[in-house]
XYZ file of N, CA and C in Angstrom:
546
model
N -76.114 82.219 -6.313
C -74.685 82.362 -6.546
C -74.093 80.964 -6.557
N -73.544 80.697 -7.316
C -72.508 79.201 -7.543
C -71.497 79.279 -7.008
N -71.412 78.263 -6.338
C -70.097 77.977 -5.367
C -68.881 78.721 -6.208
N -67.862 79.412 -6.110
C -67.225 79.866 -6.111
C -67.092 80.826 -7.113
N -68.003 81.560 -6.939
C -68.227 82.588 -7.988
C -68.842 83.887 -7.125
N -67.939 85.303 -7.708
C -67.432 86.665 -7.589
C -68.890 87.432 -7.850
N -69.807 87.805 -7.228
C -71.260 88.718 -7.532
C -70.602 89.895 -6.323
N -70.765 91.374 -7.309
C -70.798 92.512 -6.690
C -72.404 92.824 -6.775
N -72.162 93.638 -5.800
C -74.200 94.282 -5.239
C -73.783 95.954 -5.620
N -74.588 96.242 -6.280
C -74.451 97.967 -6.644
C -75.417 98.576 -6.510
N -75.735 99.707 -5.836
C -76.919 100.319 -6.013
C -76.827 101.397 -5.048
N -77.942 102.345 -5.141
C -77.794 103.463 -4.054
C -77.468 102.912 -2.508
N -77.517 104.149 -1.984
C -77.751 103.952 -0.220
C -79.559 104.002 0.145
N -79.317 102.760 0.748
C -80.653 102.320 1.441
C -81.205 101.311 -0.003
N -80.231 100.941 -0.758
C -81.374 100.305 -2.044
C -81.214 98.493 -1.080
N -80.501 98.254 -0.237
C -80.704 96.721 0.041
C -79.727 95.914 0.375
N -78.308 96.977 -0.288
C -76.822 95.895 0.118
C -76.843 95.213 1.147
N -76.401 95.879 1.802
C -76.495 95.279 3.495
C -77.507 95.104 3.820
N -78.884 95.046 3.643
C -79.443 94.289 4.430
C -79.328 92.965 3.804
N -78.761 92.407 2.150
C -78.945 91.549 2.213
C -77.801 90.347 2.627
N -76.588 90.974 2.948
C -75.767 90.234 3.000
C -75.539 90.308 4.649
N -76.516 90.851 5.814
C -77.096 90.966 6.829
C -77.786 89.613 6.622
N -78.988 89.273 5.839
C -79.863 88.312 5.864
C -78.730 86.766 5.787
N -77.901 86.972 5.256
C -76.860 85.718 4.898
C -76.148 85.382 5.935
N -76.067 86.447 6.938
C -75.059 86.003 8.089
C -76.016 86.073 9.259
N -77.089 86.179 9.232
C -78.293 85.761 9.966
C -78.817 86.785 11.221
N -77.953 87.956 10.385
C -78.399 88.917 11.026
C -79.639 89.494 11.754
N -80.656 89.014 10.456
C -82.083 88.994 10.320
C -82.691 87.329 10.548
N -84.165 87.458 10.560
C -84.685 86.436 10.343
C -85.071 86.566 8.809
N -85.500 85.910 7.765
C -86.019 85.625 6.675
C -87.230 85.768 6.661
N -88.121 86.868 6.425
C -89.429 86.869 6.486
C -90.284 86.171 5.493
N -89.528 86.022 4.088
C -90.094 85.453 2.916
C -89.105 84.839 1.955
N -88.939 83.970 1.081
C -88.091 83.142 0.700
C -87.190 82.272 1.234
N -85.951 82.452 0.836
C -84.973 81.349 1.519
C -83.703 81.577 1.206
N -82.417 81.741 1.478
C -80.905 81.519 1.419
C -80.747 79.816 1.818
N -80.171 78.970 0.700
C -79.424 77.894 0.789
C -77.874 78.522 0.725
N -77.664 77.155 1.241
C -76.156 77.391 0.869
C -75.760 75.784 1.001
N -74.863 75.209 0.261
C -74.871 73.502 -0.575
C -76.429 73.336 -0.204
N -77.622 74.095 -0.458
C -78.792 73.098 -1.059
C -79.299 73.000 0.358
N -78.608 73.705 1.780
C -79.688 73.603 2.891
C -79.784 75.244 2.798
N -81.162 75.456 4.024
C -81.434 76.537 4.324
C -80.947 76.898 5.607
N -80.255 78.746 5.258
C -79.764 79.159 6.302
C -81.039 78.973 7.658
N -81.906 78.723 7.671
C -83.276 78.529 8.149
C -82.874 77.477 9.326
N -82.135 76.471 8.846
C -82.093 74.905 9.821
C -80.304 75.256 10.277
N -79.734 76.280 9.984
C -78.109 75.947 10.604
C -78.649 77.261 11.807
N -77.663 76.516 12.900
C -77.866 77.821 13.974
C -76.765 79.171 13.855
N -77.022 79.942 13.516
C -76.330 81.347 13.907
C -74.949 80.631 14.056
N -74.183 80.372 15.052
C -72.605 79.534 15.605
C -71.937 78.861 14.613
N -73.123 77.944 14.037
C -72.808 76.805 13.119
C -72.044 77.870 11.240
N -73.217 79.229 11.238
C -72.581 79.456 9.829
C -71.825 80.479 9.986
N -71.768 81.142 10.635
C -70.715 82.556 10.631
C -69.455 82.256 10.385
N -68.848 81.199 11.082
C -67.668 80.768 10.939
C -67.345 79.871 9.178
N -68.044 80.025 8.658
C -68.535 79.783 7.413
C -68.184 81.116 6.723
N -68.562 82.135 7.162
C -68.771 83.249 5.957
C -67.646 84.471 6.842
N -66.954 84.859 5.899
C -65.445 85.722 6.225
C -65.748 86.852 6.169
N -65.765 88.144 6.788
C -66.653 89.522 6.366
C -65.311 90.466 6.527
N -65.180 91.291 5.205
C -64.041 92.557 5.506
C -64.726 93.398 5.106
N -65.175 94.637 6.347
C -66.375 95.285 6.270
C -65.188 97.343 5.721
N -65.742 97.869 6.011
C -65.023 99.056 5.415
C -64.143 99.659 6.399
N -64.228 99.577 7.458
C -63.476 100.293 8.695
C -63.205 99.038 9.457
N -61.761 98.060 8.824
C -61.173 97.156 9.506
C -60.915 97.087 10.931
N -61.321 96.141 11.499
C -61.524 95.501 12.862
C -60.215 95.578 13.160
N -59.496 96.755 13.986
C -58.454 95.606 14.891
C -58.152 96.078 16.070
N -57.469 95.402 16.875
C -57.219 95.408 18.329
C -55.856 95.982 19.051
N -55.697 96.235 20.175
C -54.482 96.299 20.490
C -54.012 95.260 20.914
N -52.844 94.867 20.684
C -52.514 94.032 20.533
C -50.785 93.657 19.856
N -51.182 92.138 18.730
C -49.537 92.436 17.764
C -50.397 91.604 16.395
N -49.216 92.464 15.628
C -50.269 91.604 14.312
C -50.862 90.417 14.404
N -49.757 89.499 14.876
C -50.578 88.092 14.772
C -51.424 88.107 15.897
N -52.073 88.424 16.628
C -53.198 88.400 17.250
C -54.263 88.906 16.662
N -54.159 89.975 16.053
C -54.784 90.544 15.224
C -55.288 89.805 13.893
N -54.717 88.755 13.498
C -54.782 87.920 11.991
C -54.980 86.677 12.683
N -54.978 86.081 14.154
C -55.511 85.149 14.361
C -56.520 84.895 15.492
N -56.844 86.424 15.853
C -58.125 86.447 16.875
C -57.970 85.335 17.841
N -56.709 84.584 18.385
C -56.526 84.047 19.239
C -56.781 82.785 19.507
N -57.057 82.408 18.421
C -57.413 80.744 17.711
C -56.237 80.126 17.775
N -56.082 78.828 18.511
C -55.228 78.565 18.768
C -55.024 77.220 16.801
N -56.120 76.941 16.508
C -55.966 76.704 15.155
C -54.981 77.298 13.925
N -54.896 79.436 14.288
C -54.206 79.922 13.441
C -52.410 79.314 14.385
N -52.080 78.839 13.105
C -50.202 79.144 13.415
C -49.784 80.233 12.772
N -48.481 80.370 13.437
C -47.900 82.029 13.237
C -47.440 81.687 11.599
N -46.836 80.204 10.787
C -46.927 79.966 9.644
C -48.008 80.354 9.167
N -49.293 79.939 9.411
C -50.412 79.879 8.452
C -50.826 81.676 8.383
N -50.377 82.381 9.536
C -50.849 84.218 10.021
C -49.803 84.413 8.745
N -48.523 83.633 9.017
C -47.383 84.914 7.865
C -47.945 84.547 6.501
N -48.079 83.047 6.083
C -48.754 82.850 5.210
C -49.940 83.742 4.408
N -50.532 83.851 5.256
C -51.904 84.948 5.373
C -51.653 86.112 4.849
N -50.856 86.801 5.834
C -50.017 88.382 5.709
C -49.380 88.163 3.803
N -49.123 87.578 3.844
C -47.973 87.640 2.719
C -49.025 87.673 1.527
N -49.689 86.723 1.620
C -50.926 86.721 0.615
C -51.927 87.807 -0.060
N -52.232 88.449 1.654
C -53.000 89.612 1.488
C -52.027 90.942 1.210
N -50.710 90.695 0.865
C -50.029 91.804 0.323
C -49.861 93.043 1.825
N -49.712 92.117 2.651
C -48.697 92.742 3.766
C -47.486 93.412 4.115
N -46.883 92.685 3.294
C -45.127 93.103 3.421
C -44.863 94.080 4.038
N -45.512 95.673 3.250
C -44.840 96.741 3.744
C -45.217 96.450 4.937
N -46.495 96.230 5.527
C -46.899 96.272 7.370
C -45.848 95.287 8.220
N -45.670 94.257 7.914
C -44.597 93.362 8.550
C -43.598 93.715 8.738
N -42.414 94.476 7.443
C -41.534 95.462 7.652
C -41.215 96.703 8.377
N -42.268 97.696 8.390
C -42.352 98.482 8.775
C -42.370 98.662 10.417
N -43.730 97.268 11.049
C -44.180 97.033 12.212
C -43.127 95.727 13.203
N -42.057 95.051 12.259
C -41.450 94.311 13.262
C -41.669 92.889 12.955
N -42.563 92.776 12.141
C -43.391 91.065 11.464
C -44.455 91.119 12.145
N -44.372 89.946 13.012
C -45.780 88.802 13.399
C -46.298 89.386 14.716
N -44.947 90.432 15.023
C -45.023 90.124 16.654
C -45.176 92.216 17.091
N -45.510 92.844 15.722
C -45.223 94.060 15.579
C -46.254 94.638 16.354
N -46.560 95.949 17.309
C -47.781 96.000 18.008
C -48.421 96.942 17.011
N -49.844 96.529 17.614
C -50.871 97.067 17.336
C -51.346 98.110 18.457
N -51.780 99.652 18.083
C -52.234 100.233 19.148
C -53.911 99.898 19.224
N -54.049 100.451 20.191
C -56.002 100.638 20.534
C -56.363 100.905 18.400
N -57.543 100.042 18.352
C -58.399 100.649 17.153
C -57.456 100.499 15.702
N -56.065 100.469 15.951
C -55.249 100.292 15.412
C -54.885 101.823 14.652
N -54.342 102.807 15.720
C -54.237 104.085 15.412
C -52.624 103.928 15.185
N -51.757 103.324 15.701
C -50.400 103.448 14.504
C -50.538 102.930 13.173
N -51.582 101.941 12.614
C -51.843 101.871 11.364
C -52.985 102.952 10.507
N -52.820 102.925 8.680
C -53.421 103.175 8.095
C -54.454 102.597 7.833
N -55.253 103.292 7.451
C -56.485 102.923 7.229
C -56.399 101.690 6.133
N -55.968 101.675 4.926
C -55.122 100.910 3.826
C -54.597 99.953 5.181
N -54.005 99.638 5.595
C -53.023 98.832 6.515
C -54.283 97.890 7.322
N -55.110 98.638 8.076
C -56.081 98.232 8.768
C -56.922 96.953 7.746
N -57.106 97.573 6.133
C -57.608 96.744 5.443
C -57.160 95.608 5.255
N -55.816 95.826 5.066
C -55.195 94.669 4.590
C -54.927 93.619 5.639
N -54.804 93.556 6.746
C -54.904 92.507 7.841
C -56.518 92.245 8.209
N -57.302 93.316 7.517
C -58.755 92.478 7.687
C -58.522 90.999 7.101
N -58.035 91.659 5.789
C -57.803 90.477 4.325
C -56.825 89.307 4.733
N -56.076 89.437 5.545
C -55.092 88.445 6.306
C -56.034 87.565 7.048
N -56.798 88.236 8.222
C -57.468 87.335 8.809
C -58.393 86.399 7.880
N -58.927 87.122 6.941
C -60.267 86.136 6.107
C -59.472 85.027 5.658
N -58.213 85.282 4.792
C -57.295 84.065 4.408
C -57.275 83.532 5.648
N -56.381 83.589 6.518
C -56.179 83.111 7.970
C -57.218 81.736 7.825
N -58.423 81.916 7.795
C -59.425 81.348 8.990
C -60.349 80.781 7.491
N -59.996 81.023 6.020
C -60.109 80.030 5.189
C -61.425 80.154 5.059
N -62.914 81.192 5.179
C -64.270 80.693 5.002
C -64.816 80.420 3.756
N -65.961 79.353 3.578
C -66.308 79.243 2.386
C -66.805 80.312 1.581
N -67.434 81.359 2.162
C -67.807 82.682 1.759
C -67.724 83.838 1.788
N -67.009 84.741 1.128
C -66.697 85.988 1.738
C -67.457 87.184 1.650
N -67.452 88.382 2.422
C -68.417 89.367 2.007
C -67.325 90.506 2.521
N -67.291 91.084 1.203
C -66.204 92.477 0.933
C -67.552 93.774 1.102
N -67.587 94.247 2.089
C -68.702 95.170 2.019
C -67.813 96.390 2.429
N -67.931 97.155 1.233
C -67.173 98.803 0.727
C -65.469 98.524 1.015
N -64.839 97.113 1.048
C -63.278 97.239 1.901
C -62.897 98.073 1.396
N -62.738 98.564 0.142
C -62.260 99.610 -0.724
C -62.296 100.799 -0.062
N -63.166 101.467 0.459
C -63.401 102.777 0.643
C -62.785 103.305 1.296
N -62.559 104.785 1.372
C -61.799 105.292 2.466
C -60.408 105.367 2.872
N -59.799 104.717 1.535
C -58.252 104.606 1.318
C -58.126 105.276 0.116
N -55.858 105.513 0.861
C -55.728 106.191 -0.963
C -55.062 105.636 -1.562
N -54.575 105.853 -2.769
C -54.431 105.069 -3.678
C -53.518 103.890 -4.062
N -52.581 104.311 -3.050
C -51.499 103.380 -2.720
C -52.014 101.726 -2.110
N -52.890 101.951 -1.405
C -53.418 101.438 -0.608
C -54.684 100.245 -1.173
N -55.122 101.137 -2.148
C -56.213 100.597 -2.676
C -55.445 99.963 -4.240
N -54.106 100.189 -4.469
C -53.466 98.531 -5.117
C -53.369 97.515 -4.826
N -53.086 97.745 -3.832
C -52.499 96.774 -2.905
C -54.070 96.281 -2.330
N -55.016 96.507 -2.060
C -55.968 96.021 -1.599
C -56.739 95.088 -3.022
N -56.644 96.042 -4.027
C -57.312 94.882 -5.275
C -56.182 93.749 -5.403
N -55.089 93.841 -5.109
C -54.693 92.580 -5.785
C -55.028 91.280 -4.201
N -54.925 92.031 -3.100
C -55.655 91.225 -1.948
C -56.997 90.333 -2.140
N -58.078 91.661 -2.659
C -58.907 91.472 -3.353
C -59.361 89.883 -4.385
N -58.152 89.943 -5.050
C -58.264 88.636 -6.409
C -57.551 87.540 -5.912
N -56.717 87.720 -4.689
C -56.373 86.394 -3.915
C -57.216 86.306 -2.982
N -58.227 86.888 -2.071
C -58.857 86.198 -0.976
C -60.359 85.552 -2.474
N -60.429 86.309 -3.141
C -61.866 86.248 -4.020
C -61.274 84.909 -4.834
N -60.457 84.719 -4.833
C -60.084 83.379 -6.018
C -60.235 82.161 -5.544
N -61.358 81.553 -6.366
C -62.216 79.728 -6.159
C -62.738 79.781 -4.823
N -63.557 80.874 -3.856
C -63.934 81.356 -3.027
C -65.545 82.074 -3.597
N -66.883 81.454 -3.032
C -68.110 82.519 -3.750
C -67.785 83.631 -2.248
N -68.260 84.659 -3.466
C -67.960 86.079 -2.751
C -69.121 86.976 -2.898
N -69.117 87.584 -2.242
C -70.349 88.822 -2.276
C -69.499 90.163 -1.848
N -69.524 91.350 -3.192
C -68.997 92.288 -2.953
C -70.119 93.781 -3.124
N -69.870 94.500 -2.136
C -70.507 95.418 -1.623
C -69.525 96.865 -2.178
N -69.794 97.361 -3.261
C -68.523 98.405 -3.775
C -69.594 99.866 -4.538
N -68.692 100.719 -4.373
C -69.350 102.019 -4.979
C -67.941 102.187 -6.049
N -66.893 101.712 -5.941
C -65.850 102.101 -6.829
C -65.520 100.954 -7.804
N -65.748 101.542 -9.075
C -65.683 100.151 -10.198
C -64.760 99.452 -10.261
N -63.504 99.691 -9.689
C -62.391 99.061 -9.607
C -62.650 97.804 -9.016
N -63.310 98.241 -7.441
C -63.166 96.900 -6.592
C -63.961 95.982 -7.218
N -64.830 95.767 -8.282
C -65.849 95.071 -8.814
C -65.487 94.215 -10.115
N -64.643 95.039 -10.846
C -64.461 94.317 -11.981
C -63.883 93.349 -12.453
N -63.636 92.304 -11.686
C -63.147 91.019 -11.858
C -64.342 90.462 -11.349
N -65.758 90.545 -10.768
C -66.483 90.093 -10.322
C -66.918 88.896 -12.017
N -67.568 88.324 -11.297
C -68.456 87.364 -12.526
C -70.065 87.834 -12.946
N -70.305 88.152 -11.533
C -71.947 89.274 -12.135
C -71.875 90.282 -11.355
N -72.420 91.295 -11.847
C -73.126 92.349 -11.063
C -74.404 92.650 -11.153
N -74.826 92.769 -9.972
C -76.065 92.916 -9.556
C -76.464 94.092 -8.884
């Protein structure tokens, strides 16, 4: 994959997605070949060193109780509440900021006053947030309705833009701005 270039992974269940974008975040060891990334091998960086490297919005968004911006800055004292609204705004937040109060709006346990759609979209906040060179969209799409899943593709083409990405999708939508599919 070339630095900043969009590859979706398609294929049945159990054909390999995740394990391979598992193998990239070093989930696994590498039994045979190699993942570079600029031209070293994930082989010589330690686990610590690349994660914070690679941004993951997996299908059933991570969040906490808490308030949004804790939630979009996992408590990094690096994120500012500029760079979180920044974030929010990007990933096509609005309605959640409005609705919830802004920056400072709570979050319940698991994030059961939000939607599932909602949950996504502050995944997509945090990945902007925290800026990684690589992202991995594995199914974010799924499991939302339709309202939700606009607003998530156009999230989608701003966290994925001059960013290499690895997308994990069963719905052609989330894919088709990709550059290959595989």
């Amino acid at each position: 994959i070339e630095p900043g270039q969009s590859v979706a992974l398609v294929g049945r269940t159990g054909s390999g997605k995740t394990s391979t974008i598992s193998l990239l975040q070093k989930f696994y060891d590498i039994s045979e070949g190699d993942i570079k990334i600029d031209g070293v091998s994930i082989k010589e960086v330690a686990p610590q060193d690349l994660r914070p490297r690679v941004g993951v919005v997996q299908q059933d968004g991570f969040v906490f109780s808490g308030t949004i911006f804790s939630n979009i800055s996992m408590f990094d004292p690096k994120i500012t509440r500029e760079r979180a609204q920044w974030a929010a705004e990007q990933a096509q937040c609005h309605d959640i900021l409005r609705k919830h109060g802004g920056l400072d709006g709570k979050v319940q346990e698991r994030g059961s006053n939000l939607s599932a759609g909602e949950r996504q979209l502050l995944a997509f906040a945090r990945v902007l947030a925290f800026d990684p060179d690589i992202l991995i969209l594995d199914e974010a799409a799924a499991n939302i309705d339709s309202v939700s899943e606009r607003a998530i593709q156009k999230a989608t083409e701003v966290v994925t833009r001059g960013r290499t990405s690895v997308i994990i999708a069963h719905r052609l939508s989330t894919i088709l701005h990709s550059d290959l599919i595989v």
